[in-house]
């Protein structure tokens, strides 16, 4: 059995010398190296920005979407959308564990969710069996590789698998909210009605306390009503996050000209950077969880309007993020019922 690099560089075909995520092509041969795990894949949870782009490009035609997904994997050896650059995550069953994989407690037959992006995960799809247009999940007959540095979670037995997959896919977002938001803060969550938004709203409401505010800007009237019904915000605005000045005017009606302490951007469309930045107070913080974010637009745009704000790239990993997110599902009856409706 060949020896593998802990970061998976032995799988990089093009260009040599880089890591698997930025690589153009990976080796997706499923013969494992000594420190890898082989997974029989059940379901892919495609990143929201990626799924939205594929769905739009294919006119929501499942046959065309299947062809596009298969062509991406065939070309790249991984599920990395060439337009958005993003991936997603997966659930599956452990097929084999290399003798030098760091955690030998992981056993053949364990059901796991990978907590690293599909954009760096070697993947070989034999067949797409179903595409769910409403929740970004794609059922497959496939295999994948987890590197020695790869994060994963054994699926909990008290939650449905696809519900856990949906929640863990965005676990980094509520975990960052937990870190960033303080008691008494004014927080705005842009794109608060999707799965990451709902989880962020819950955690923000827990953190701000009675004197704080959680403002949601949501494009969908249905999703906005969902937030109201679940009591997950103090203020809910239906609006288009790409309409910068409308968002600014309506949010500052609530906050005053000072703006928000923390802004969380969860949208899956482009050109919402400046809406997030303008409503943030000087020395406040914007967390861009969305993979549709242009960080050049954000950096140069903030400079252009004289905004001194901290901008955080949406790292999908934070220590303890999986446990925190699954606990939200367990604690909130309303969110659990919503996720069961959408994902099970």
XYZ file of C-alpha atoms in Angstrom:
344
model
C 0.000 0.000 0.000
C 1.468 3.342 -1.074
C 2.212 6.061 1.480
C 0.070 9.175 1.221
C 0.605 12.778 2.234
C -1.648 13.862 5.143
C -3.025 16.786 3.115
C -3.727 14.681 0.038
C -1.116 16.214 -2.260
C -0.350 12.728 -3.631
C -3.789 12.890 -5.327
C -3.093 16.157 -7.170
C -2.657 15.664 -10.918
C -2.845 19.285 -12.126
C -1.055 21.512 -11.278
C 1.639 19.692 -9.363
C 2.798 21.270 -6.127
C -0.564 22.562 -4.982
C -3.143 21.282 -2.505
C -6.278 19.316 -3.476
C -8.766 22.196 -3.065
C -7.243 24.672 -5.559
C -6.083 21.849 -7.867
C -7.703 21.600 -11.277
C -7.714 17.800 -11.306
C -7.390 15.032 -8.718
C -6.671 11.332 -9.028
C -10.030 9.717 -8.229
C -8.866 6.125 -8.483
C -10.418 4.463 -5.446
C -7.427 2.281 -4.505
C -6.566 3.800 -1.133
C -3.220 4.966 0.170
C -2.006 3.948 3.630
C -3.503 6.973 5.445
C -6.828 7.341 3.609
C -10.400 6.253 4.207
C -12.575 4.857 1.416
C -16.259 5.795 1.644
C -19.279 4.316 -0.127
C -21.189 7.518 -0.781
C -24.948 7.734 -0.299
C -25.755 11.428 -0.735
C -23.972 14.592 -1.791
C -25.092 17.871 -0.268
C -24.025 20.303 -2.987
C -23.025 23.765 -1.775
C -25.978 26.130 -2.148
C -24.209 28.580 -4.473
C -23.016 25.699 -6.659
C -26.392 23.949 -6.769
C -28.160 27.207 -7.601
C -25.724 27.847 -10.469
C -26.084 24.325 -11.867
C -29.865 24.429 -11.525
C -30.025 27.785 -13.296
C -27.660 26.782 -16.087
C -29.709 23.629 -16.737
C -33.137 25.246 -16.426
C -33.912 22.953 -13.466
C -33.858 19.980 -15.852
C -32.725 16.980 -13.776
C -31.306 15.110 -16.762
C -29.145 18.077 -17.748
C -28.129 18.647 -14.127
C -27.046 15.019 -13.834
C -24.985 15.369 -16.995
C -23.325 18.525 -15.672
C -22.506 16.973 -12.294
C -21.055 13.858 -13.922
C -19.018 15.953 -16.374
C -17.552 18.070 -13.559
C -16.481 14.978 -11.625
C -15.140 13.282 -14.743
C -13.070 16.341 -15.622
C -11.847 17.275 -12.147
C -11.934 14.045 -10.130
C -13.981 15.925 -7.521
C -17.273 17.813 -7.275
C -15.999 21.363 -7.600
C -18.192 23.726 -9.581
C -15.877 25.568 -12.010
C -18.064 28.696 -11.855
C -18.471 29.069 -8.075
C -15.360 27.116 -7.048
C -17.343 25.511 -4.248
C -18.235 21.930 -3.428
C -20.421 20.720 -0.571
C -20.127 17.612 1.593
C -21.309 14.001 1.714
C -22.603 11.178 3.842
C -21.700 7.556 3.365
C -20.447 4.329 4.897
C -16.810 3.575 5.633
C -15.624 0.884 3.209
C -11.948 0.711 4.209
C -9.541 2.417 6.615
C -5.850 2.651 5.792
C -3.493 1.327 8.477
C -1.928 4.766 8.987
C -5.129 6.802 9.098
C -4.768 8.869 12.298
C -7.986 7.752 13.983
C -8.094 3.975 14.121
C -11.338 4.171 16.139
C -13.087 4.722 12.814
C -14.358 1.356 11.655
C -15.605 -0.247 8.476
C -19.375 0.102 8.456
C -19.464 3.430 10.337
C -21.822 5.973 8.779
C -20.119 9.340 8.554
C -20.508 12.843 7.195
C -17.369 14.452 5.828
C -16.770 17.911 7.255
C -14.439 18.956 4.462
C -15.482 20.341 1.109
C -16.268 18.218 -1.927
C -14.030 20.703 -3.734
C -11.022 18.807 -2.315
C -12.489 15.284 -1.988
C -11.566 12.665 -4.620
C -14.900 11.356 -5.911
C -15.922 8.682 -8.390
C -19.622 8.585 -9.311
C -21.006 5.451 -10.938
C -24.581 6.704 -11.069
C -26.784 9.596 -9.957
C -29.976 8.083 -8.559
C -31.903 11.221 -7.563
C -31.599 14.999 -7.570
C -33.750 16.882 -5.071
C -34.336 20.321 -6.583
C -35.637 21.775 -3.343
C -32.812 20.976 -0.924
C -29.518 20.717 -2.897
C -29.096 16.990 -2.149
C -28.036 14.451 -4.782
C -28.295 10.707 -4.138
C -25.530 8.725 -5.800
C -23.869 5.365 -6.209
C -20.322 6.563 -5.691
C -17.105 6.318 -3.716
C -14.916 9.003 -2.175
C -11.626 9.415 -0.343
C -11.045 11.099 3.014
C -7.476 12.284 3.618
C -5.597 11.934 6.906
C -6.205 15.632 7.607
C -9.885 15.345 6.694
C -12.555 16.128 9.261
C -15.620 13.960 9.686
C -18.443 13.205 12.090
C -19.987 9.837 12.803
C -23.685 10.328 12.102
C -25.825 10.586 15.248
C -28.359 7.849 15.861
C -31.036 10.193 17.216
C -31.415 12.269 14.026
C -32.361 11.232 10.470
C -29.270 10.956 8.280
C -30.286 13.481 5.641
C -31.326 15.970 8.295
C -27.910 15.626 9.924
C -26.243 16.018 6.522
C -28.138 19.237 5.809
C -27.265 20.694 9.198
C -23.608 19.665 9.180
C -23.160 21.110 5.687
C -23.493 24.609 7.173
C -22.224 23.937 10.706
C -19.492 26.560 10.409
C -22.019 29.401 10.216
C -23.828 29.113 13.586
C -20.500 28.261 15.229
C -19.044 31.567 14.015
C -22.171 33.390 15.179
C -21.572 31.874 18.599
C -18.054 33.311 18.581
C -18.776 36.735 17.139
C -22.046 37.837 18.729
C -22.113 39.341 22.210
C -24.934 40.147 24.596
C -26.706 43.350 23.609
C -25.394 43.335 20.032
C -27.386 44.349 16.991
C -27.009 41.599 14.394
C -28.216 41.428 10.808
C -28.463 38.114 8.982
C -28.708 38.529 5.235
C -30.328 35.461 3.727
C -31.794 34.393 7.043
C -34.442 32.057 5.673
C -32.260 29.253 4.308
C -30.817 26.414 6.362
C -27.639 28.248 7.391
C -29.662 31.385 8.035
C -32.165 29.646 10.280
C -29.396 28.121 12.385
C -27.593 31.467 12.573
C -30.794 33.228 13.636
C -31.308 30.759 16.464
C -27.777 31.130 17.765
C -27.826 34.924 17.404
C -31.067 35.152 19.392
C -29.494 33.039 22.115
C -26.450 35.322 22.268
C -27.886 38.855 22.023
C -30.227 38.496 24.986
C -33.187 40.701 25.825
C -31.446 43.993 24.953
C -30.082 42.934 21.575
C -31.589 42.809 18.099
C -31.532 40.191 15.357
C -32.579 41.625 11.998
C -33.194 39.339 9.039
C -33.124 40.377 5.386
C -34.725 37.620 3.302
C -35.698 37.588 -0.384
C -38.411 34.925 -0.104
C -41.685 35.980 1.504
C -42.318 32.355 2.491
C -38.932 32.036 4.180
C -39.374 35.398 5.896
C -42.702 34.265 7.325
C -40.995 31.094 8.523
C -38.541 33.172 10.555
C -41.403 35.151 12.081
C -43.376 32.020 12.913
C -40.367 30.424 14.601
C -39.579 33.574 16.570
C -36.009 33.619 15.296
C -35.601 37.387 14.855
C -36.684 40.676 16.364
C -37.167 42.251 12.913
C -37.759 40.595 9.530
C -37.418 42.476 6.241
C -38.415 41.061 2.853
C -35.979 42.455 0.334
C -33.383 41.897 -2.373
C -29.889 41.844 -0.907
C -28.419 42.936 -4.242
C -30.309 46.254 -3.917
C -27.697 47.912 -1.742
C -29.363 51.221 -0.957
C -32.758 49.674 -0.236
C -31.186 47.295 2.275
C -29.186 50.144 3.794
C -32.221 52.417 4.137
C -34.465 49.782 5.679
C -31.916 48.346 8.102
C -30.779 51.757 9.315
C -34.413 52.668 9.955
C -34.163 50.044 12.698
C -30.577 50.562 13.847
C -30.000 54.236 13.214
C -27.053 55.472 11.137
C -24.554 53.637 13.340
C -25.592 50.269 11.908
C -24.991 46.721 13.138
C -22.316 45.239 15.337
C -22.244 41.972 13.377
C -23.549 41.117 9.901
C -23.780 37.525 8.693
C -24.076 37.006 4.923
C -25.629 33.643 3.977
C -27.017 34.358 0.506
C -26.325 32.108 -2.487
C -26.222 34.819 -5.157
C -23.533 37.305 -6.168
C -23.294 41.058 -5.550
C -24.477 41.299 -1.945
C -21.120 42.340 -0.510
C -21.844 46.059 -0.240
C -25.269 45.565 1.325
C -23.476 43.735 4.127
C -20.675 46.284 4.489
C -22.764 49.466 4.434
C -25.020 48.355 7.300
C -22.060 47.436 9.526
C -20.862 49.962 12.087
C -17.247 51.156 12.007
C -15.088 48.513 13.714
C -17.963 46.095 13.395
C -17.683 42.684 11.759
C -19.021 41.099 8.573
C -18.915 37.315 8.278
C -19.211 36.179 4.655
C -20.355 32.569 4.890
C -21.652 32.586 1.305
C -19.449 31.038 -1.372
C -21.003 33.488 -3.848
C -18.970 36.265 -2.217
C -16.363 38.152 -4.245
C -13.705 39.036 -1.731
C -12.119 41.548 -4.108
C -15.473 43.348 -4.342
C -15.766 43.271 -0.566
C -12.256 44.538 0.146
C -12.173 47.238 -2.523
C -15.796 48.193 -1.915
C -15.242 48.738 1.816
C -12.231 50.879 1.035
C -14.222 52.844 -1.520
C -16.949 53.843 0.962
C -14.566 54.424 3.854
C -15.786 51.539 5.997
C -13.387 50.304 8.689
C -14.905 46.885 9.297
C -13.471 43.441 9.982
C -14.367 40.992 7.215
C -14.145 37.275 7.868
C -13.909 34.634 5.161
C -16.516 31.887 5.605
C -14.370 29.052 6.877
C -16.682 26.066 7.119
C -14.762 24.696 10.100
C -14.730 25.871 13.694
C -13.791 23.768 16.693
C -16.957 22.178 18.079
C -19.098 23.280 15.117
C -20.717 19.891 14.498
C -21.817 19.400 18.111
C -23.125 22.966 18.411
C -25.177 22.680 15.218
C -26.688 19.296 15.984
C -27.561 20.531 19.470
C -29.558 23.377 17.908
C -31.609 20.778 16.044
C -32.138 18.844 19.267
C -33.067 21.894 21.348
C -35.366 23.674 18.892
C -38.533 21.731 18.144
C -39.490 24.227 15.440
C -36.188 24.006 13.590
C -36.133 20.220 13.822
C -39.649 20.009 12.391
C -38.661 22.410 9.601
C -35.529 20.417 8.705
C -37.460 17.149 8.791
C -39.982 18.643 6.365
C -37.303 19.927 4.007
C -34.649 17.212 4.120
C -36.072 13.866 5.280
